[in-house]
CSV table of C-alpha atoms and ligand atoms in Angstrom, one decimal:
chain,number,residue,atom,x,y,z
A,267,UNK,CA,0.0,0.0,0.0
A,268,UNK,CA,1.0,3.6,-0.3
A,269,UNK,CA,2.1,5.5,2.8
A,270,UNK,CA,3.6,8.9,3.6
A,271,UNK,CA,6.7,8.3,5.7
A,272,UNK,CA,9.2,10.5,7.4
A,273,UNK,CA,12.4,8.5,6.7
A,274,UNK,CA,15.4,10.8,7.1
A,275,UNK,CA,15.9,13.4,9.8
A,276,UNK,CA,15.7,16.8,8.1
A,277,UNK,CA,14.3,15.6,4.8
A,278,UNK,CA,10.8,16.0,3.5
A,279,UNK,CA,8.3,13.1,4.0
A,280,UNK,CA,8.2,10.6,1.1
A,281,UNK,CA,5.6,8.4,-0.5
A,282,UNK,CA,6.6,4.8,-0.3
A,283,UNK,CA,5.1,1.3,-0.9
A,284,UNK,CA,4.8,-0.8,2.3
A,285,UNK,CA,3.1,-4.1,3.0
A,286,UNK,CA,-0.6,-3.8,4.2
A,287,UNK,CA,-0.4,-4.5,7.9
A,288,UNK,CA,-2.2,-7.5,9.5
A,289,UNK,CA,-4.2,-7.0,12.7
A,290,UNK,CA,-2.7,-8.9,15.6
A,291,UNK,CA,-4.6,-10.1,18.7
A,292,UNK,CA,-6.8,-7.3,20.1
A,293,UNK,CA,-6.1,-5.0,17.1
A,294,UNK,CA,-8.3,-3.5,14.4
A,295,UNK,CA,-7.4,-2.9,10.8
A,296,UNK,CA,-9.0,0.2,9.3
A,297,UNK,CA,-9.2,1.1,5.7
A,298,UNK,CA,-8.2,4.8,5.9
A,299,UNK,CA,-10.8,7.3,4.6
A,300,UNK,CA,-9.0,10.5,5.8
A,301,UNK,CA,-6.0,11.7,7.7
A,302,UNK,CA,-5.2,15.2,9.0
A,303,UNK,CA,-1.9,17.1,8.8
A,304,UNK,CA,-1.0,18.8,12.0
A,305,UNK,CA,1.6,21.4,12.8
A,306,UNK,CA,3.0,18.9,15.4
A,307,UNK,CA,4.1,16.7,12.4
A,308,UNK,CA,6.1,19.7,11.1
A,309,UNK,CA,7.5,20.3,14.6
A,310,UNK,CA,8.8,16.7,15.0
A,311,UNK,CA,10.2,16.7,11.4
A,312,UNK,CA,12.1,19.9,12.3
A,313,UNK,CA,13.7,18.4,15.4
A,314,UNK,CA,17.5,17.7,15.2
A,315,UNK,CA,18.6,14.1,15.3
A,316,UNK,CA,19.5,14.1,19.0
A,317,UNK,CA,16.0,15.2,20.0
A,318,UNK,CA,14.0,13.1,17.5
A,319,UNK,CA,12.3,10.2,19.5
A,320,UNK,CA,9.5,9.0,17.2
A,321,UNK,CA,11.4,6.3,15.3
A,322,UNK,CA,12.2,6.0,11.6
A,323,UNK,CA,10.7,5.3,9.2
A,324,UNK,CA,7.6,6.9,10.6
A,325,UNK,CA,4.2,6.8,8.7
A,326,UNK,CA,2.7,10.2,9.5
A,327,UNK,CA,-0.9,11.0,10.5
A,328,UNK,CA,-2.1,11.2,14.1
A,329,UNK,CA,-5.6,12.3,13.0
A,330,UNK,CA,-7.2,9.3,11.4
A,331,UNK,CA,-10.6,8.1,10.2
A,332,UNK,CA,-11.4,4.8,8.4
A,333,UNK,CA,-13.8,1.9,8.0
A,334,UNK,CA,-13.3,-1.4,9.8
A,335,UNK,CA,-11.7,-3.9,7.5
A,336,UNK,CA,-10.8,-6.8,9.8
A,337,UNK,CA,-9.7,-7.5,13.4
A,338,UNK,CA,-7.5,-9.8,15.4
A,339,UNK,CA,-8.3,-12.5,17.9
A,340,UNK,CA,-10.3,-11.4,20.9
A,341,UNK,CA,-12.0,-8.4,19.3
A,342,UNK,CA,-15.8,-8.4,19.1
A,343,UNK,CA,-18.6,-6.0,18.5
A,344,UNK,CA,-17.5,-4.6,15.2
A,345,UNK,CA,-18.8,-4.9,11.7
A,346,UNK,CA,-16.8,-4.7,8.5
A,347,UNK,CA,-17.4,-1.2,7.0
A,348,UNK,CA,-18.2,0.6,10.4
A,349,UNK,CA,-17.1,4.2,10.0
A,350,UNK,CA,-14.8,5.3,12.8
A,351,UNK,CA,-12.6,8.1,14.1
A,352,UNK,CA,-9.4,7.1,15.8
A,353,UNK,CA,-8.7,8.4,19.3
A,354,UNK,CA,-5.0,9.1,19.0
A,355,UNK,CA,-3.3,9.5,22.5
A,356,UNK,CA,-3.2,5.8,23.2
A,357,UNK,CA,-2.5,4.8,26.8
A,358,UNK,CA,-2.3,1.5,28.7
A,359,UNK,CA,-6.1,1.6,29.4
A,360,UNK,CA,-5.6,0.3,32.9
A,361,UNK,CA,-3.9,2.9,35.1
A,362,UNK,CA,-5.9,5.3,37.3
A,363,UNK,CA,-5.8,8.0,34.7
A,364,UNK,CA,-6.7,5.8,31.8
A,365,UNK,CA,-9.6,4.4,33.8
A,366,UNK,CA,-11.1,7.9,33.7
A,367,UNK,CA,-10.7,7.9,29.9
A,368,UNK,CA,-7.8,10.4,30.1
A,369,UNK,CA,-5.4,8.2,28.1
A,370,UNK,CA,-3.6,11.4,27.0
A,371,UNK,CA,-2.2,11.5,30.5
A,372,UNK,CA,-1.5,7.7,30.8
A,373,UNK,CA,0.9,7.2,33.7
A,374,UNK,CA,2.9,4.4,32.0
A,375,UNK,CA,2.6,5.1,28.2
A,376,UNK,CA,6.1,6.6,28.2
A,377,UNK,CA,7.8,3.8,30.2
A,378,UNK,CA,5.9,1.1,28.3
A,379,UNK,CA,6.7,2.5,24.9
A,380,UNK,CA,3.0,3.0,24.0
A,381,UNK,CA,3.0,5.7,21.2
A,382,UNK,CA,0.2,7.4,19.3
A,383,UNK,CA,-0.3,6.5,15.6
A,384,UNK,CA,1.7,8.9,13.5
A,385,UNK,CA,3.9,9.9,16.5
A,386,UNK,CA,5.7,6.6,17.0
A,387,UNK,CA,3.3,3.9,15.8
A,388,UNK,CA,2.4,3.8,12.1
A,389,UNK,CA,0.0,6.6,11.3
A,390,UNK,CA,-3.1,7.2,9.1
A,391,UNK,CA,-1.4,8.7,6.0
A,392,UNK,CA,-1.6,5.3,4.3
A,393,UNK,CA,-4.3,3.1,2.8
A,394,UNK,CA,-4.6,1.0,6.0
A,395,UNK,CA,-4.0,1.7,9.7
A,396,UNK,CA,-3.7,-0.6,12.7
A,397,UNK,CA,-5.5,0.6,15.8
A,398,UNK,CA,-4.2,-1.1,18.9
A,399,UNK,CA,-7.5,-1.5,20.6
A,400,UNK,CA,-11.2,-1.1,19.7
A,401,UNK,CA,-11.6,1.3,22.6
A,402,UNK,CA,-9.6,3.8,20.6
A,403,UNK,CA,-12.4,4.0,18.0
A,404,UNK,CA,-15.3,6.4,18.1
A,405,UNK,CA,-18.2,5.8,15.7
A,406,UNK,CA,-18.5,8.4,13.1
A,407,UNK,CA,-22.0,7.5,12.0
A,408,UNK,CA,-23.1,9.4,8.9
A,409,UNK,CA,-20.6,12.3,9.4
A,410,UNK,CA,-18.2,12.8,6.5
A,411,UNK,CA,-14.8,11.5,7.3
A,412,UNK,CA,-12.9,14.2,5.4
A,413,UNK,CA,-14.8,17.0,7.2
A,414,UNK,CA,-14.6,15.2,10.6
A,415,UNK,CA,-11.1,13.5,10.8
A,416,UNK,CA,-9.5,16.6,12.4
A,417,UNK,CA,-12.0,16.6,15.2
A,418,UNK,CA,-9.6,13.9,16.7
A,419,UNK,CA,-6.9,16.5,17.4
A,420,UNK,CA,-7.7,20.0,16.0
A,421,UNK,CA,-11.1,19.6,17.7
A,422,UNK,CA,-10.2,17.5,20.7
A,423,UNK,CA,-7.1,19.5,21.8
A,424,UNK,CA,-8.8,22.9,22.0
A,425,UNK,CA,-11.9,21.3,23.5
A,426,UNK,CA,-9.9,19.8,26.3
A,427,UNK,CA,-8.1,23.2,26.9
A,428,UNK,CA,-11.3,25.2,26.9
A,429,UNK,CA,-13.2,22.8,29.1
A,430,UNK,CA,-10.7,23.3,31.9
A,431,UNK,CA,-11.5,27.1,31.9
A,432,UNK,CA,-15.3,26.8,31.2
A,433,UNK,CA,-16.4,28.0,34.6
A,434,UNK,CA,-14.6,31.3,34.0
A,435,UNK,CA,-16.1,31.9,30.6
A,436,UNK,CA,-19.1,33.7,31.9
A,437,UNK,CA,-21.2,36.3,30.0
A,438,UNK,CA,-19.2,39.6,30.1
A,439,UNK,CA,-15.9,37.8,30.1
A,440,UNK,CA,-13.3,37.9,27.3
A,441,UNK,CA,-11.2,35.0,26.0
A,442,UNK,CA,-8.2,35.4,23.7
A,443,UNK,CA,-7.3,32.8,21.1
A,444,UNK,CA,-3.7,33.2,19.8
A,445,UNK,CA,-3.1,31.4,16.4
A,446,UNK,CA,-6.2,30.7,14.2
A,447,UNK,CA,-4.8,27.7,12.3
A,448,UNK,CA,-6.0,24.1,12.4
A,449,UNK,CA,-6.6,24.1,16.2
A,450,UNK,CA,-7.4,27.7,16.7
A,451,UNK,CA,-10.2,28.0,14.2
A,452,UNK,CA,-12.0,25.1,15.9
A,453,UNK,CA,-11.1,26.6,19.3
A,454,UNK,CA,-13.0,29.8,18.4
A,455,UNK,CA,-16.1,27.8,17.5
A,456,UNK,CA,-15.9,25.7,20.6
A,457,UNK,CA,-15.7,28.9,22.7
A,458,UNK,CA,-18.7,30.2,20.8
A,459,UNK,CA,-20.7,26.9,21.2
A,460,UNK,CA,-20.0,26.4,24.9
A,461,UNK,CA,-20.0,29.9,26.3
A,462,UNK,CA,-21.1,33.5,26.0
A,463,UNK,CA,-17.6,34.9,26.3
A,464,UNK,CA,-16.3,37.6,24.0
A,465,UNK,CA,-13.7,36.0,21.7
A,466,UNK,CA,-10.6,38.0,20.6
A,467,UNK,CA,-8.5,36.2,18.0
A,468,UNK,CA,-4.9,37.1,17.4
A,469,UNK,CA,-2.9,36.0,14.4
A,470,UNK,CA,0.0,37.3,12.3
A,471,UNK,CA,-1.8,36.4,9.1
A,472,UNK,CA,-4.6,38.5,7.7
A,473,UNK,CA,-6.2,35.5,6.1
A,474,UNK,CA,-6.3,33.7,9.4
A,475,UNK,CA,-7.9,36.8,11.1
A,476,UNK,CA,-10.5,36.8,8.4
A,477,UNK,CA,-11.1,33.1,9.0
A,478,UNK,CA,-11.4,33.8,12.8
A,479,UNK,CA,-14.2,36.3,12.1
A,480,UNK,CA,-15.9,33.9,9.7
A,481,UNK,CA,-16.1,31.2,12.3
A,482,UNK,CA,-17.4,33.4,15.1
A,483,UNK,CA,-14.7,35.5,16.7
A,484,UNK,CA,-15.9,38.9,17.9
A,485,UNK,CA,-12.6,40.7,17.3
A,486,UNK,CA,-9.5,39.7,15.2
A,487,UNK,CA,-6.2,41.5,15.9
A,488,UNK,CA,-2.7,41.2,14.6
A,489,UNK,CA,-0.3,40.6,17.6
A,490,UNK,CA,1.6,43.5,19.2
A,491,UNK,CA,1.3,46.3,21.6
A,492,UNK,CA,-1.8,47.7,19.9
A,493,UNK,CA,-3.6,44.4,20.5
A,494,UNK,CA,-2.6,44.5,24.1
A,495,UNK,CA,-4.1,47.9,24.5
A,496,UNK,CA,-7.2,46.9,22.6
A,497,UNK,CA,-7.7,43.9,24.8
A,498,UNK,CA,-7.3,46.0,28.0
A,499,UNK,CA,-9.8,48.5,26.5
A,500,UNK,CA,-12.3,45.8,25.5
A,501,UNK,CA,-12.2,44.4,29.0
A,502,UNK,CA,-12.4,47.7,30.9
A,503,UNK,CA,-8.8,47.2,32.0
A,504,UNK,CA,-9.5,43.8,33.5
A,505,UNK,CA,-7.8,41.6,30.9
A,506,UNK,CA,-8.8,38.2,29.6
A,507,UNK,CA,-10.3,35.4,31.8
A,508,UNK,CA,-8.6,32.9,29.6
A,509,UNK,CA,-5.9,32.9,26.9
A,510,UNK,CA,-5.5,29.9,24.6
A,511,UNK,CA,-2.1,30.0,23.0
A,512,UNK,CA,-2.1,27.8,19.9
A,513,UNK,CA,1.4,29.0,19.0
A,514,UNK,CA,3.3,28.7,22.3
A,515,UNK,CA,6.3,30.7,21.1
A,516,UNK,CA,8.1,33.0,23.5
A,517,UNK,CA,6.6,36.0,21.8
A,518,UNK,CA,3.0,34.6,22.3
A,519,UNK,CA,3.4,33.3,25.8
A,520,UNK,CA,4.7,36.7,26.9
A,521,UNK,CA,1.8,38.3,25.1
A,522,UNK,CA,-0.5,35.9,26.9
A,523,UNK,CA,0.9,36.9,30.3
A,524,UNK,CA,0.4,40.6,29.5
A,525,UNK,CA,-3.3,40.3,28.5
A,526,UNK,CA,-4.5,37.8,31.1
A,527,UNK,CA,-6.4,39.2,34.0
A,528,UNK,CA,-6.6,38.5,37.8
A,529,UNK,CA,-7.5,34.9,38.3
A,530,UNK,CA,-7.3,34.2,34.6
A,531,UNK,CA,-6.0,31.1,32.9
A,532,UNK,CA,-3.2,30.7,30.3
A,533,UNK,CA,-3.3,27.5,28.3
A,534,UNK,CA,-0.1,26.9,26.3
A,535,UNK,CA,-1.2,24.5,23.6
A,536,UNK,CA,1.3,25.3,20.9
A,537,UNK,CA,4.7,23.6,21.2
A,538,UNK,CA,6.8,26.6,20.4
A,539,UNK,CA,8.9,26.3,23.6
A,540,UNK,CA,7.6,29.6,25.1
A,541,UNK,CA,7.0,29.7,28.9
A,542,UNK,CA,5.0,31.8,31.3
A,543,UNK,CA,6.8,33.1,34.3
A,544,UNK,CA,4.1,32.8,37.0
A,545,UNK,CA,4.9,34.7,40.1
A,546,UNK,CA,3.7,37.3,42.6
A,547,UNK,CA,5.2,40.2,40.7
A,548,UNK,CA,5.2,38.8,37.1
A,549,UNK,CA,1.5,37.7,36.5
A,550,UNK,CA,-1.8,39.1,37.8
A,551,UNK,CA,-2.9,37.6,41.2
A,552,UNK,CA,-4.1,34.1,41.0
A,553,UNK,CA,-3.4,33.7,37.3
A,554,UNK,CA,-2.7,30.1,36.3
A,555,UNK,CA,-0.7,28.7,33.5
A,556,UNK,CA,-0.8,25.2,32.1
A,557,UNK,CA,0.3,23.2,29.1
A,558,UNK,CA,-2.5,20.7,28.3
A,559,UNK,CA,-1.9,17.8,25.9
A,560,UNK,CA,-4.6,16.4,23.5
A,561,UNK,CA,-7.8,15.2,25.3
A,562,UNK,CA,-9.7,12.3,26.8
A,563,UNK,CA,-11.7,9.6,25.2
A,564,UNK,CA,-15.0,11.0,26.5
A,565,UNK,CA,-14.1,14.5,25.3
A,566,UNK,CA,-13.6,13.2,21.8
A,567,UNK,CA,-17.1,11.8,22.0
A,568,UNK,CA,-18.4,15.2,23.1
A,569,UNK,CA,-16.5,17.0,20.3
A,570,UNK,CA,-18.1,14.6,17.8
A,571,UNK,CA,-21.5,15.4,19.2
A,572,UNK,CA,-20.8,19.2,18.9
A,573,UNK,CA,-19.9,18.6,15.2
A,574,UNK,CA,-23.0,16.4,14.7
A,575,UNK,CA,-25.2,19.1,16.0
A,576,UNK,CA,-23.6,21.5,13.5
A,577,UNK,CA,-22.2,23.8,16.2
A,578,UNK,CA,-18.6,23.3,15.1
A,579,UNK,CA,-17.0,22.3,11.8
A,580,UNK,CA,-13.4,22.0,10.5
A,581,UNK,CA,-12.4,24.1,7.5
A,582,UNK,CA,-10.7,21.5,5.2
A,583,UNK,CA,-8.4,21.6,2.2
A,584,UNK,CA,-8.4,18.1,0.7
A,585,UNK,CA,-5.3,16.5,-0.8
A,586,UNK,CA,-4.9,13.0,-2.3
A,587,UNK,CA,-2.2,10.9,-0.6
A,588,UNK,CA,0.0,11.2,-3.7
A,589,UNK,CA,0.1,15.0,-3.1
A,590,UNK,CA,0.5,14.8,0.7
A,591,UNK,CA,4.1,16.3,0.6
A,592,UNK,CA,2.5,19.4,-1.0
A,593,UNK,CA,0.1,19.7,1.9
A,594,UNK,CA,3.0,19.9,4.3
A,595,UNK,CA,4.6,22.6,2.2
A,596,UNK,CA,1.4,24.6,2.4
A,597,UNK,CA,1.3,24.0,6.2
A,598,UNK,CA,4.8,25.3,6.5
A,599,UNK,CA,4.1,28.3,4.4
A,600,UNK,CA,1.1,29.1,6.6
A,601,UNK,CA,-1.3,29.3,3.6
A,602,UNK,CA,-3.8,26.6,4.5
A,603,UNK,CA,-7.4,27.7,5.5
A,604,UNK,CA,-8.1,25.4,8.5
A,605,UNK,CA,-6.7,21.9,8.1
A,606,UNK,CA,-5.1,19.9,5.3
A,607,UNK,CA,-6.8,16.5,5.0
A,608,UNK,CA,-5.2,13.6,3.1
A,609,UNK,CA,-7.3,11.1,1.3
A,610,UNK,CA,-6.0,7.8,-0.1
A,611,UNK,CA,-6.0,7.8,-3.9
A,612,UNK,CA,-8.9,6.0,-5.5
A,613,UNK,CA,-7.4,2.6,-6.1
A,614,UNK,CA,-7.5,0.1,-3.3
A,615,UNK,CA,-4.4,-1.9,-2.3
A,616,UNK,CA,-5.0,-5.6,-2.5
A,617,UNK,CA,-5.1,-7.2,1.0
B,941,LIG,P1,-1.3,25.8,12.2
B,941,LIG,O1,0.0,26.0,11.5
B,941,LIG,O2,-2.4,25.3,11.5
B,941,LIG,O3,-1.7,27.2,12.9
B,941,LIG,C1,-0.8,28.0,13.6
B,941,LIG,C2,-1.4,29.4,13.5
B,941,LIG,O4,-0.6,30.3,14.3
B,941,LIG,C3,-1.4,30.0,12.1
B,941,LIG,O5,-2.6,30.6,11.8
B,941,LIG,C4,-0.3,31.1,12.1
B,941,LIG,O6,-0.5,32.2,11.3
B,941,LIG,C5,-0.4,31.5,13.6
B,941,LIG,N1,0.8,32.1,14.1
B,941,LIG,C6,2.1,31.8,13.9
B,941,LIG,N2,2.9,32.6,14.6
B,941,LIG,C7,2.2,33.5,15.3
B,941,LIG,C8,2.4,34.5,16.2
B,941,LIG,N3,3.7,34.9,16.6
B,941,LIG,N4,1.4,35.2,16.7
B,941,LIG,C9,0.1,34.9,16.4
B,941,LIG,N5,-0.2,33.9,15.5
B,941,LIG,C10,0.8,33.2,15.0
B,941,LIG,O7,-0.9,24.9,13.5
B,941,LIG,P2,-1.9,23.8,14.3
B,941,LIG,O8,-1.9,22.5,13.6
B,941,LIG,O9,-3.2,24.5,14.6
B,941,LIG,O10,-1.1,23.7,15.6
B,941,LIG,C11,-0.9,24.7,16.5
B,941,LIG,C12,0.1,24.4,17.6
B,941,LIG,O11,-0.4,23.5,18.5
B,941,LIG,C13,1.4,23.8,17.1
B,941,LIG,O12,2.5,24.3,17.9
B,941,LIG,C14,1.2,22.3,17.3
B,941,LIG,O13,2.4,21.6,17.4
B,941,LIG,C15,0.5,22.4,18.6
B,941,LIG,N6,-0.3,21.2,19.0
B,941,LIG,C16,-0.4,20.9,20.3
B,941,LIG,C17,-1.1,19.9,20.8
B,941,LIG,C18,-1.2,19.6,22.2
B,941,LIG,O14,-1.7,18.5,22.6
B,941,LIG,N7,-0.7,20.5,23.1
B,941,LIG,C19,-1.9,19.1,19.9
B,941,LIG,C20,-1.9,19.5,18.5
B,941,LIG,C21,-1.1,20.5,18.1
B,942,LIG,ZN1,-1.6,17.2,16.3
């Protein structure tokens, strides 16, 4: 089958032919219907060799959707052709955290070498995908896989970050979204769907600011001192109750700490190595900063329900698998509207 693999540190990902995988005991084989391209893929492909820990060759794609093709011994309750989304942050399923569905924070995944598809295990940018356990599948029903696949990360990750701050997002409050790309443009919609907060989007790109307004932001501002002043003005000097930073660069985390208000939250979601210096004299009283990772299994179900009810959607640019390298070039250039979604080319690899 065809697969998009990162094969050499520092090189572009390549299309290769690899054997169709066979589901082992407990596993499910999906025929891939869609896979999303995330900035995190770019991030790991930019890492120097001594920091790269995801294995080579790596089939990319941690956002996956597919139909059930077959399964290994011990799996029951599935039917061939069932349409599924893949919950990506696989955990052990048995520790205290996993027992709550929070496999994204599995206590033993790191030590037991359990890795997400596309971030260690073979990912969804291929014709077939092995899912390690049926509990990592969420039924898609009649939702379109191309439109929905990015709910698994670009939807789930902002949802998880926003839910932690939900009690603060009361009417009259203001939330700031920094970075209106794949994650951020869904984040704006989740804020709109779950709260009455005023949403201020901040992005360096004019097109992304236009997208932010299209999907429900109340204000869209380029970053900088003017934006800080405007956020102070909009909030009557109070600052934001929550700042969701989908860039996470030093310049944005320091912006976040200057626009957050007393008791406000800063969620650093972007992996841009920025930090927030929380302290009595550096941040407003009782401000909190955290760096959430992905989301829980039940949160993915909730995100799918939000999409099913039409309250959120993912803006998608579709690419055939044979043109997936071009999708990553567009991601790097910052010219995508929403998410790039990769779809296997029409022919079906023989099993
Ligand atoms: P993306 O490339 O689609 O979007 C990034 C957006 O940020 C773009 O709109 C870009 O114009 C904007 N931007 C860049 N620099 C900026 C700046 N200085 N100020 C304001 N805006 C700026 O990326 P994405 O796929 O949405 O991912 C966003 C970030 O979240 C990445 O760092 C990614 O690695 C990370 N991520 C984290 C998790 C997690 O679990 N914490 C999960 C998925 C992705
Ligand atoms: Zn991702």
